[in-house]
XYZ file of C-alpha atoms in Angstrom:
624
model
C 0.035 0.120 -0.016
C 1.209 3.690 -0.783
C 4.090 2.210 -3.040
C 4.098 5.179 -5.192
C 3.142 7.807 -2.202
C 6.238 6.520 -0.454
C 8.440 7.540 -3.282
C 7.631 11.164 -2.480
C 10.116 12.465 0.013
C 10.900 15.815 -1.488
C 9.223 18.469 -3.274
C 9.143 17.586 -7.138
C 9.442 13.897 -6.599
C 6.087 13.337 -8.098
C 7.655 14.061 -11.746
C 9.599 10.988 -11.278
C 6.269 8.974 -11.268
C 5.162 7.455 -14.639
C 2.349 9.263 -16.044
C 0.226 6.126 -16.409
C 0.597 5.720 -12.780
C -1.101 9.221 -12.128
C -4.495 7.527 -11.287
C -3.150 4.929 -9.287
C -0.911 7.604 -6.987
C -4.284 9.680 -6.685
C -6.069 6.831 -5.239
C -2.990 6.198 -2.577
C -3.560 9.774 -1.748
C -6.940 9.592 -1.029
C -6.694 5.910 0.835
C -3.821 7.915 3.031
C -5.908 10.923 3.744
C -8.820 8.579 4.898
C -6.663 6.399 7.044
C -4.844 9.370 8.718
C -7.737 12.115 9.150
C -9.860 9.101 10.763
C -7.482 9.099 13.266
C -6.560 12.737 14.184
C -9.526 14.402 12.506
C -9.559 17.499 10.217
C -10.626 18.936 6.954
C -11.456 15.824 4.997
C -14.098 16.492 2.031
C -12.289 19.225 0.700
C -9.032 17.603 0.437
C -10.546 14.593 -1.084
C -12.242 16.707 -3.953
C -8.632 18.445 -4.746
C -6.461 15.505 -5.128
C -6.073 15.815 -8.901
C -6.088 19.707 -9.299
C -2.969 19.585 -6.522
C -1.035 16.774 -8.431
C -1.339 18.640 -11.569
C -0.011 21.852 -10.003
C 2.897 19.496 -8.744
C 3.441 18.150 -12.124
C 3.261 20.944 -13.934
C 5.087 23.480 -11.709
C 8.334 23.339 -9.852
C 8.536 24.177 -6.205
C 9.407 26.302 -4.087
C 10.747 28.400 -7.293
C 6.783 28.162 -8.758
C 4.127 29.134 -5.970
C 0.737 28.142 -5.284
C -1.697 30.067 -2.707
C -4.494 27.682 -1.453
C -7.579 29.824 -0.702
C -8.598 29.132 2.861
C -6.048 26.274 2.991
C -7.919 23.598 4.494
C -7.445 21.780 1.212
C -3.746 21.870 1.654
C -3.154 18.230 2.664
C -2.414 16.942 -0.607
C 0.247 19.732 -1.301
C 1.698 19.034 2.049
C 1.964 15.413 1.201
C 3.741 16.014 -1.996
C 5.998 18.422 -0.535
C 7.596 15.693 1.721
C 5.468 16.087 4.908
C 3.940 12.733 4.547
C 5.487 11.335 7.852
C 4.338 14.201 9.885
C 0.755 13.365 9.374
C 0.291 11.415 12.581
C 0.647 14.803 14.375
C -1.653 16.699 12.266
C -3.351 19.470 14.383
C -1.729 18.304 17.342
C 0.505 20.658 19.664
C 3.560 21.464 17.854
C 2.801 18.951 15.131
C 1.569 19.422 11.554
C -0.594 22.521 10.954
C -3.905 22.032 9.147
C -3.533 24.979 6.932
C -0.635 26.366 4.872
C 2.320 27.785 7.032
C 5.145 29.597 5.914
C 7.404 28.244 8.914
C 6.775 24.598 7.977
C 8.038 24.467 4.415
C 9.490 26.848 1.684
C 6.579 25.251 -0.537
C 3.855 27.163 1.736
C 4.431 30.315 0.285
C 1.501 32.079 1.960
C -0.459 31.515 5.114
C -3.926 31.066 5.265
C -7.145 30.367 7.020
C -9.578 32.404 6.271
C -11.588 32.675 2.752
C -11.139 34.911 -0.319
C -7.537 35.943 0.022
C -5.864 33.701 -2.284
C -6.422 36.035 -5.514
C -5.181 39.283 -3.544
C -1.912 37.375 -2.301
C -1.013 35.604 -5.514
C -1.461 39.039 -7.195
C 1.011 40.188 -5.226
C 3.641 37.470 -5.802
C 3.144 37.849 -9.210
C 3.937 41.865 -9.158
C 6.675 41.069 -6.897
C 7.796 38.355 -9.639
C 7.900 40.991 -12.260
C 9.137 43.884 -10.194
C 12.316 41.395 -9.787
C 12.385 40.313 -13.261
C 11.907 36.669 -12.395
C 10.244 33.860 -14.586
C 8.103 32.201 -11.819
C 4.396 30.623 -12.352
C 2.183 32.007 -9.557
C -1.130 30.319 -9.231
C -4.242 30.638 -6.638
C -6.636 27.847 -6.111
C -10.052 29.102 -5.174
C -13.393 27.473 -4.613
C -16.683 28.622 -5.830
C -17.719 29.417 -2.073
C -14.653 31.425 -1.557
C -15.154 33.506 -4.697
C -18.572 34.880 -3.127
C -16.300 36.825 -0.845
C -15.844 40.597 -1.712
C -12.157 40.689 -1.161
C -11.844 38.192 -4.364
C -13.855 40.595 -6.592
C -11.603 43.182 -5.428
C -8.450 41.246 -6.484
C -10.475 40.089 -9.804
C -10.981 43.672 -10.237
C -7.312 44.647 -9.768
C -5.706 42.019 -12.008
C -5.661 44.322 -14.804
C -2.082 45.282 -13.507
C -1.187 41.979 -15.047
C -3.332 42.189 -18.187
C -1.567 45.474 -19.195
C 1.593 44.302 -18.823
C 1.034 40.755 -20.392
C 2.101 38.872 -17.329
C 0.880 35.466 -16.616
C -1.008 34.446 -13.493
C -3.048 31.427 -13.091
C -6.702 30.934 -10.928
C -7.819 27.495 -10.893
C -11.366 27.737 -9.893
C -12.210 24.707 -7.827
C -15.988 24.377 -8.275
C -17.682 21.934 -6.109
C -20.941 23.844 -5.511
C -20.091 23.963 -1.894
C -18.324 26.122 0.724
C -18.683 24.393 3.811
C -22.530 24.292 3.327
C -24.108 24.486 -0.051
C -23.410 27.750 -1.640
C -26.110 30.635 -2.425
C -26.353 33.771 -4.007
C -25.566 35.141 -7.722
C -22.248 33.974 -8.259
C -23.284 30.224 -7.325
C -26.181 30.757 -10.209
C -23.658 31.920 -12.311
C -21.582 29.188 -12.107
C -24.241 26.924 -12.121
C -25.148 28.408 -15.600
C -21.430 27.868 -16.634
C -21.686 24.202 -15.727
C -24.747 23.818 -17.886
C -22.983 25.258 -21.075
C -20.438 23.900 -23.331
C -16.860 24.474 -23.022
C -15.598 28.119 -23.490
C -12.427 27.040 -25.041
C -14.116 24.424 -27.041
C -16.781 26.710 -28.470
C -14.350 29.712 -29.477
C -11.684 27.499 -31.139
C -14.824 25.744 -33.135
C -16.439 28.976 -34.050
C -13.117 30.579 -34.933
C -11.923 27.507 -37.206
C -15.013 27.418 -38.724
C -15.001 31.394 -39.606
C -11.153 30.843 -40.985
C -12.376 28.164 -43.381
C -14.936 30.354 -45.312
C -12.714 31.550 -48.358
C -12.279 35.494 -48.382
C -14.028 36.974 -45.695
C -13.456 34.293 -42.976
C -10.569 35.343 -41.169
C -11.509 39.167 -41.161
C -14.859 38.363 -39.727
C -12.954 36.029 -36.909
C -10.887 39.166 -36.124
C -13.892 41.361 -35.684
C -15.688 39.038 -33.337
C -12.607 38.374 -31.271
C -12.788 41.955 -30.420
C -16.697 42.228 -30.043
C -17.925 42.451 -26.579
C -21.511 42.541 -27.476
C -24.775 40.981 -25.910
C -24.479 38.093 -28.464
C -21.142 37.094 -27.367
C -22.293 37.515 -23.844
C -25.068 35.306 -24.590
C -23.162 32.361 -26.143
C -19.815 32.435 -24.563
C -19.613 31.205 -20.829
C -16.998 32.883 -18.576
C -18.201 36.463 -19.865
C -17.818 37.754 -16.426
C -14.178 37.019 -15.984
C -13.686 37.867 -19.597
C -14.944 41.388 -19.459
C -12.774 42.053 -16.089
C -10.084 40.948 -18.730
C -9.053 37.356 -17.346
C -9.236 34.581 -20.028
C -11.557 32.162 -19.012
C -10.585 28.371 -19.594
C -13.547 26.123 -19.130
C -14.889 23.427 -18.371
C -12.218 21.151 -17.070
C -12.942 17.945 -15.580
C -11.240 18.422 -12.060
C -10.635 14.503 -11.468
C -9.266 13.902 -15.163
C -5.173 14.494 -14.264
C -4.565 14.458 -17.783
C -7.137 16.852 -18.893
C -5.852 19.471 -15.648
C -2.142 18.910 -16.937
C -2.918 19.903 -20.311
C -5.068 23.097 -18.887
C -2.331 24.248 -16.646
C 0.771 23.738 -19.424
C -1.471 25.859 -21.887
C -2.296 28.406 -19.318
C 1.233 28.637 -18.289
C 1.792 30.142 -21.971
C -0.684 32.506 -21.644
C 0.284 36.339 -21.692
C -1.964 37.849 -18.677
C -4.401 36.311 -15.989
C -6.028 33.332 -16.849
C -8.883 31.260 -15.061
C -9.024 27.826 -15.089
C -12.477 26.539 -14.423
C -12.450 22.657 -13.004
C -15.618 20.806 -11.780
C -14.860 18.747 -8.836
C -16.739 16.615 -6.168
C -16.141 17.448 -2.431
C -15.534 14.221 -0.475
C -14.424 12.560 -4.072
C -13.468 8.818 -3.456
C -14.830 8.107 -0.005
C -18.600 7.467 -0.293
C -19.442 8.917 3.133
C -17.875 12.330 2.183
C -19.462 12.373 -1.250
C -22.853 11.571 0.486
C -22.296 14.135 3.388
C -19.831 16.613 2.398
C -20.793 19.204 5.108
C -20.308 16.811 8.020
C -16.690 15.767 6.346
C -15.832 19.192 5.841
C -14.212 19.370 9.159
C -14.713 16.347 11.368
C -13.218 14.467 14.371
C -11.754 11.102 14.575
C -14.178 8.411 13.065
C -14.573 5.389 12.199
C -13.563 4.781 8.722
C -15.588 1.986 7.611
C -18.960 3.338 8.978
C -17.822 7.009 8.420
C -19.125 7.539 12.148
C -17.618 9.754 14.500
C -15.710 7.652 17.250
C -16.385 10.587 20.185
C -20.272 10.768 20.444
C -21.656 13.833 21.764
C -23.103 13.682 25.257
C -23.707 17.205 25.951
C -25.283 20.066 24.237
C -22.917 22.659 23.008
C -23.534 26.447 23.185
C -24.228 26.667 19.539
C -27.126 24.057 20.242
C -28.461 26.130 23.186
C -28.236 29.556 20.839
C -30.171 27.856 17.960
C -32.714 26.312 20.252
C -32.929 29.777 22.302
C -33.178 31.871 18.952
C -36.132 29.431 17.204
C -38.032 30.048 20.522
C -37.630 33.937 20.653
C -38.266 34.137 16.888
C -42.020 32.606 17.971
C -42.523 35.407 20.398
C -41.266 38.196 18.214
C -41.861 38.168 14.562
C -39.522 40.771 13.981
C -36.616 38.510 14.529
C -34.530 37.744 11.580
C -31.510 35.722 11.507
C -28.298 36.166 9.126
C -25.198 33.931 8.505
C -22.271 34.368 6.450
C -22.238 30.918 4.544
C -22.187 29.217 7.798
C -25.689 28.081 8.640
C -24.716 24.730 10.133
C -21.553 25.855 12.154
C -23.619 28.746 13.615
C -26.683 26.694 14.182
C -29.187 28.402 12.218
C -30.200 25.528 10.132
C -32.947 25.156 12.717
C -33.938 28.713 12.579
C -34.275 28.279 8.574
C -36.232 25.305 9.134
C -39.026 26.919 10.991
C -38.663 30.849 9.597
C -37.206 30.285 5.883
C -38.621 33.579 4.924
C -36.837 35.239 7.757
C -33.447 33.562 7.004
C -30.955 35.296 5.161
C -27.271 33.084 4.519
C -25.142 36.055 2.443
C -22.480 33.870 1.643
C -18.676 34.751 2.736
C -19.628 38.348 3.153
C -19.229 39.383 6.698
C -18.797 43.044 5.959
C -21.809 42.994 3.878
C -24.026 40.851 6.678
C -23.042 43.641 9.104
C -24.552 46.458 7.034
C -27.105 44.399 5.667
C -28.412 44.054 9.496
C -27.900 47.652 10.048
C -30.602 48.228 7.225
C -32.843 45.844 8.639
C -32.515 47.403 12.165
C -33.097 50.882 10.716
C -36.769 49.584 9.447
C -37.647 48.283 12.822
C -36.556 44.764 12.711
C -34.411 42.721 15.002
C -31.815 41.269 13.051
C -29.484 38.556 14.950
C -25.879 38.137 13.099
C -24.576 34.514 14.130
C -20.749 34.355 13.354
C -17.902 33.231 14.418
C -15.353 35.241 16.498
C -12.331 35.153 14.199
C -14.728 35.799 11.145
C -16.251 39.193 12.473
C -13.044 40.626 12.282
C -13.844 41.323 8.883
C -16.553 43.274 9.712
C -14.951 45.543 12.287
C -15.395 48.851 9.971
C -19.221 48.011 9.489
C -19.855 47.257 13.384
C -18.214 50.574 13.965
C -19.723 52.957 11.530
C -22.867 51.323 10.250
C -24.310 49.630 13.573
C -22.539 51.397 16.502
C -22.523 55.079 15.189
C -26.295 54.988 14.307
C -27.082 52.981 17.623
C -28.970 50.506 15.574
C -30.329 47.131 17.658
C -28.404 44.703 15.892
C -27.847 41.433 17.788
C -24.196 39.789 17.148
C -24.069 36.014 18.461
C -20.528 35.609 18.448
C -19.647 31.761 18.026
C -16.294 30.215 18.647
C -14.973 33.174 21.118
C -12.100 32.200 23.194
C -9.810 29.157 22.182
C -10.934 26.608 19.895
C -8.225 23.976 19.426
C -7.101 22.610 16.513
C -7.406 25.163 13.810
C -4.837 27.193 15.427
C -3.961 30.574 14.819
C -6.167 31.909 12.339
C -9.418 30.595 14.044
C -8.774 31.659 17.727
C -11.461 33.822 18.984
C -9.365 35.498 21.506
C -9.532 39.120 20.214
C -13.166 39.980 20.394
C -13.063 41.677 23.584
C -10.372 44.108 22.291
C -11.950 44.934 19.082
C -15.460 45.395 20.558
C -15.407 46.636 24.103
C -13.635 50.309 23.156
C -16.440 51.276 20.457
C -19.025 53.579 21.746
C -22.499 52.270 22.214
C -21.751 48.403 21.958
C -22.581 46.269 24.896
C -20.497 43.112 24.989
C -22.017 40.180 27.135
C -20.566 36.670 27.869
C -22.697 33.780 29.708
C -20.949 31.408 32.393
C -23.391 28.808 31.544
C -26.336 26.982 29.646
C -28.837 28.538 31.784
C -27.695 31.924 31.503
C -27.368 32.205 27.849
C -31.291 32.016 26.815
C -31.833 34.856 29.216
C -28.978 36.999 28.097
C -30.358 36.397 24.397
C -33.912 37.610 25.562
C -32.102 40.661 27.123
C -30.195 41.244 23.692
C -33.418 41.104 21.570
C -35.271 43.471 23.767
C -32.589 46.056 24.379
C -32.449 49.105 21.920
C -28.874 49.472 20.608
C -25.724 47.125 19.353
C -25.254 44.331 21.331
C -23.047 41.291 21.386
C -22.951 37.888 23.293
C -19.737 35.797 23.055
C -19.799 32.166 23.643
C -17.669 29.321 23.064
C -17.194 26.184 21.005
C -17.795 23.196 22.676
C -19.948 21.568 25.119
C -21.996 23.374 27.576
C -21.041 24.233 31.337
C -24.031 23.101 33.326
C -22.307 24.194 36.952
C -23.542 26.751 39.140
C -26.678 26.702 37.835
C -28.284 27.607 41.053
C -26.938 31.114 40.748
C -29.376 32.755 38.209
C -29.711 36.571 39.228
C -31.948 38.367 36.682
C -30.056 40.069 33.498
C -29.618 43.532 34.155
C -27.699 46.221 32.010
C -24.125 46.237 33.150
C -24.752 44.149 36.305
C -22.437 41.520 37.339
C -23.267 38.414 39.448
C -21.644 37.930 42.816
C -21.211 33.983 43.309
C -19.121 33.612 46.144
C -18.325 36.221 49.069
C -14.902 36.023 50.318
C -11.865 37.577 51.936
C -8.656 38.926 50.659
C -8.610 37.378 47.109
C -11.584 37.827 44.630
C -11.749 36.287 40.945
C -13.472 37.981 38.435
C -14.560 35.376 35.636
C -15.408 36.340 32.252
C -17.955 33.897 30.402
C -16.767 30.322 29.807
C -13.300 30.576 31.566
C -16.106 30.462 34.651
C -15.557 26.619 34.772
C -11.839 27.103 35.104
C -12.399 29.759 37.839
C -14.930 27.551 39.976
C -12.463 24.782 40.044
C -9.481 27.046 41.072
C -11.661 28.647 43.808
C -12.369 24.984 45.301
C -8.625 24.038 44.943
C -7.825 27.656 46.896
C -10.192 26.437 49.762
C -8.673 23.345 49.693
C -5.475 24.965 50.859
C -6.794 27.277 53.336
C -8.015 30.231 51.376
C -11.450 31.865 50.912
C -11.667 33.586 47.579
C -14.700 35.420 46.258
C -15.879 34.434 42.729
C -17.808 37.329 40.443
C -19.765 36.361 37.280
C -18.701 39.142 35.000
C -21.507 38.976 32.565
C -21.045 42.622 31.376
C -17.926 43.311 30.034
C -19.142 46.345 28.335
C -20.733 48.480 30.097
C -18.666 47.702 33.045
C -19.991 46.936 36.365
C -18.495 49.883 37.958
C -20.529 49.645 40.981
C -19.385 46.363 42.024
C -15.705 47.291 41.113
C -16.276 49.892 43.658
C -17.250 47.429 46.480
C -14.794 44.746 45.501
C -11.974 47.284 45.866
C -12.963 48.107 49.269
C -13.177 44.871 50.355
C -10.273 42.460 48.833
C -6.686 43.333 48.510
C -6.175 41.332 45.443
C -8.444 41.267 42.357
C -7.870 38.710 39.799
C -9.324 39.107 36.326
C -9.646 35.997 34.235
C -10.431 35.736 30.378
C -9.856 33.707 27.030
C -8.732 36.702 25.156
C -5.759 38.764 24.381
C -4.624 40.544 27.832
C -3.962 43.810 25.651
C -7.452 45.671 25.086
C -8.947 43.129 27.133
C -11.387 43.223 30.397
C -8.286 43.186 32.814
C -6.905 46.362 31.261
C -10.510 47.681 31.669
C -10.441 46.838 35.240
C -6.982 48.282 35.609
C -7.860 51.510 33.895
C -10.784 51.747 36.560
C -8.745 51.203 39.635
C -6.141 53.733 38.312
C -8.955 56.185 37.572
C -10.213 55.938 40.985
C -6.945 55.817 42.795
C -7.691 52.317 44.440
C -4.717 50.754 46.093
C -5.475 47.251 45.270
C -3.198 44.621 43.804
C -4.498 43.651 40.312
C -3.694 40.411 38.443
C -4.621 40.028 35.095
C -4.784 36.760 33.439
C -5.531 35.816 29.627
C -3.440 35.133 26.598
C -0.260 36.952 26.221
C 0.950 38.939 23.135
C 1.170 35.900 20.983
C -0.724 34.107 18.490
C -2.138 30.275 19.876
C -1.299 27.711 17.751
C -3.038 24.289 17.223
C -3.515 22.130 20.238
C -6.600 21.093 22.462
C -8.223 23.855 24.282
C -7.027 22.194 27.316
C -3.214 22.322 26.284
C -4.083 25.988 24.935
C -5.345 26.820 28.388
C -2.384 25.271 30.595
C -0.042 27.292 27.960
C -1.262 30.490 28.434
C -1.904 29.825 32.242
C -5.520 30.227 32.379
C -6.378 26.441 33.662
C -7.436 25.964 37.065
C -3.908 24.814 38.516
C -2.059 27.948 36.773
C -4.793 30.304 38.129
C -4.534 29.149 41.322
C -0.379 29.007 41.257
C -0.487 32.777 39.996
C -2.684 33.671 42.742
C -0.652 31.773 45.433
C 2.171 33.471 43.940
C 1.221 37.033 44.122
C -0.479 36.840 47.485
C 2.912 35.443 48.987
């Protein structure tokens, strides 16, 4: 097993494989991915669908001199295999192991680090322009999915490709068209690409027309030249790909994305083209593994599973925060017909599939377009609707300007449900939700909340949909914390909740880190200390009244958060104590000034010093 794949130990080793064996190598790669991802978890369906595209690029290009940028990068496992990292796959997405996305420090062949959508064309254009300024001869390629092409940044880059067209400089875009992002694609670009799939190949059509005209004696060649320059409606009607053609990008398609020989032919032709060129390849997400083909959404990102049955090994025993959010939103929408839900291509990940099922006319999937989603929500709110934008913390970063300008300046009642807030584990630096307190808490008019457990979350959501202004609730990935359910004070704007009274030291816990803080309290008690514990609830507005009380009672105040310390809740408390000339000691615990790599959440908390044992050690060290 794997006799061909075992021969690939360095970049470009694939060139030594006989072309007639390429299909066998493709199958070996798929078998390898299924075997290893079933043990480690990871992104499976997207990689299975991109096997032949990646092989063809490695056959036609020379690495690392030539360069490929993978959009999002969750489909880069095959690229990693073909650049000599096969033996590292046992450590995929584990602490200090192989990253699940391209990473510049991992290999010279990972020319550009990715993790979020719609960036590849911009990055590749930068590489191409740098190549031309340095007068080099490299081939630059970008691989982008049809889902990523719904992101506004991709259009900005396509528009800017005129730089290369003007100079007749080459850059290759491969459109990996599988009708999917994570979930099924939506929107105008999706419909446009669906239309292209139903038409004949542009290249075949154009060549046939030109050949036929050229064979007409006397006038044929003249007519052919005239038609080639024409941009009229007849051409747009009959030639697929005119959206790209009219932007100055030559369209080549449709290509079977699982025919390695057809792909090699297309890429070699594209390399000779003067100017930017787009190869439109049709693929099947999950190709070669029946369970992933049948349910590509499930196998987009999956934990360890039984490869014989396709069933996940670790069965879910508790509800997640996303589950609670989804159930509560459906119930609140039943009570208030003005509630509408918005997602940016993440209906499953954010739990909004349930809302869509109950209220399809009040559900809106805007595609991979977080900026648009925020301003769309603002427009709805300006007309009396109660929009809820459910979005991952690391994705909302893209909509920062719109949150500030379009929502907060106008004091519009948009509710942001910020999923995957805090540490998220194996996806690594690009997906950690550890900046949302920092980038939201300083914006005037914004209210920012964090529930301590599953019981508090629905109450916060009800409060949010009754609040007349911008409001956000951050909550983590994974199973809900069901402890401290007996503490259930009413939700009041800007008011924290006292859990335990104590003496000398008090811990202020922000949101889901309450579970570790409560453990820390019990550990401290077992060592003879009597700490107080506060559920912060409202990060903004901060509960200054309670802070005044705490500053008079406790000599040491400790803040704990799953957020960067810079700009975090701890710094807000520090500013308060300084402003009010308080003499208390302050210990702020959170993420120091670094990007958190891929590992388990427990490992990440330990590294950051915010697990229960670390919290206890830090407190005792400070008190001593």
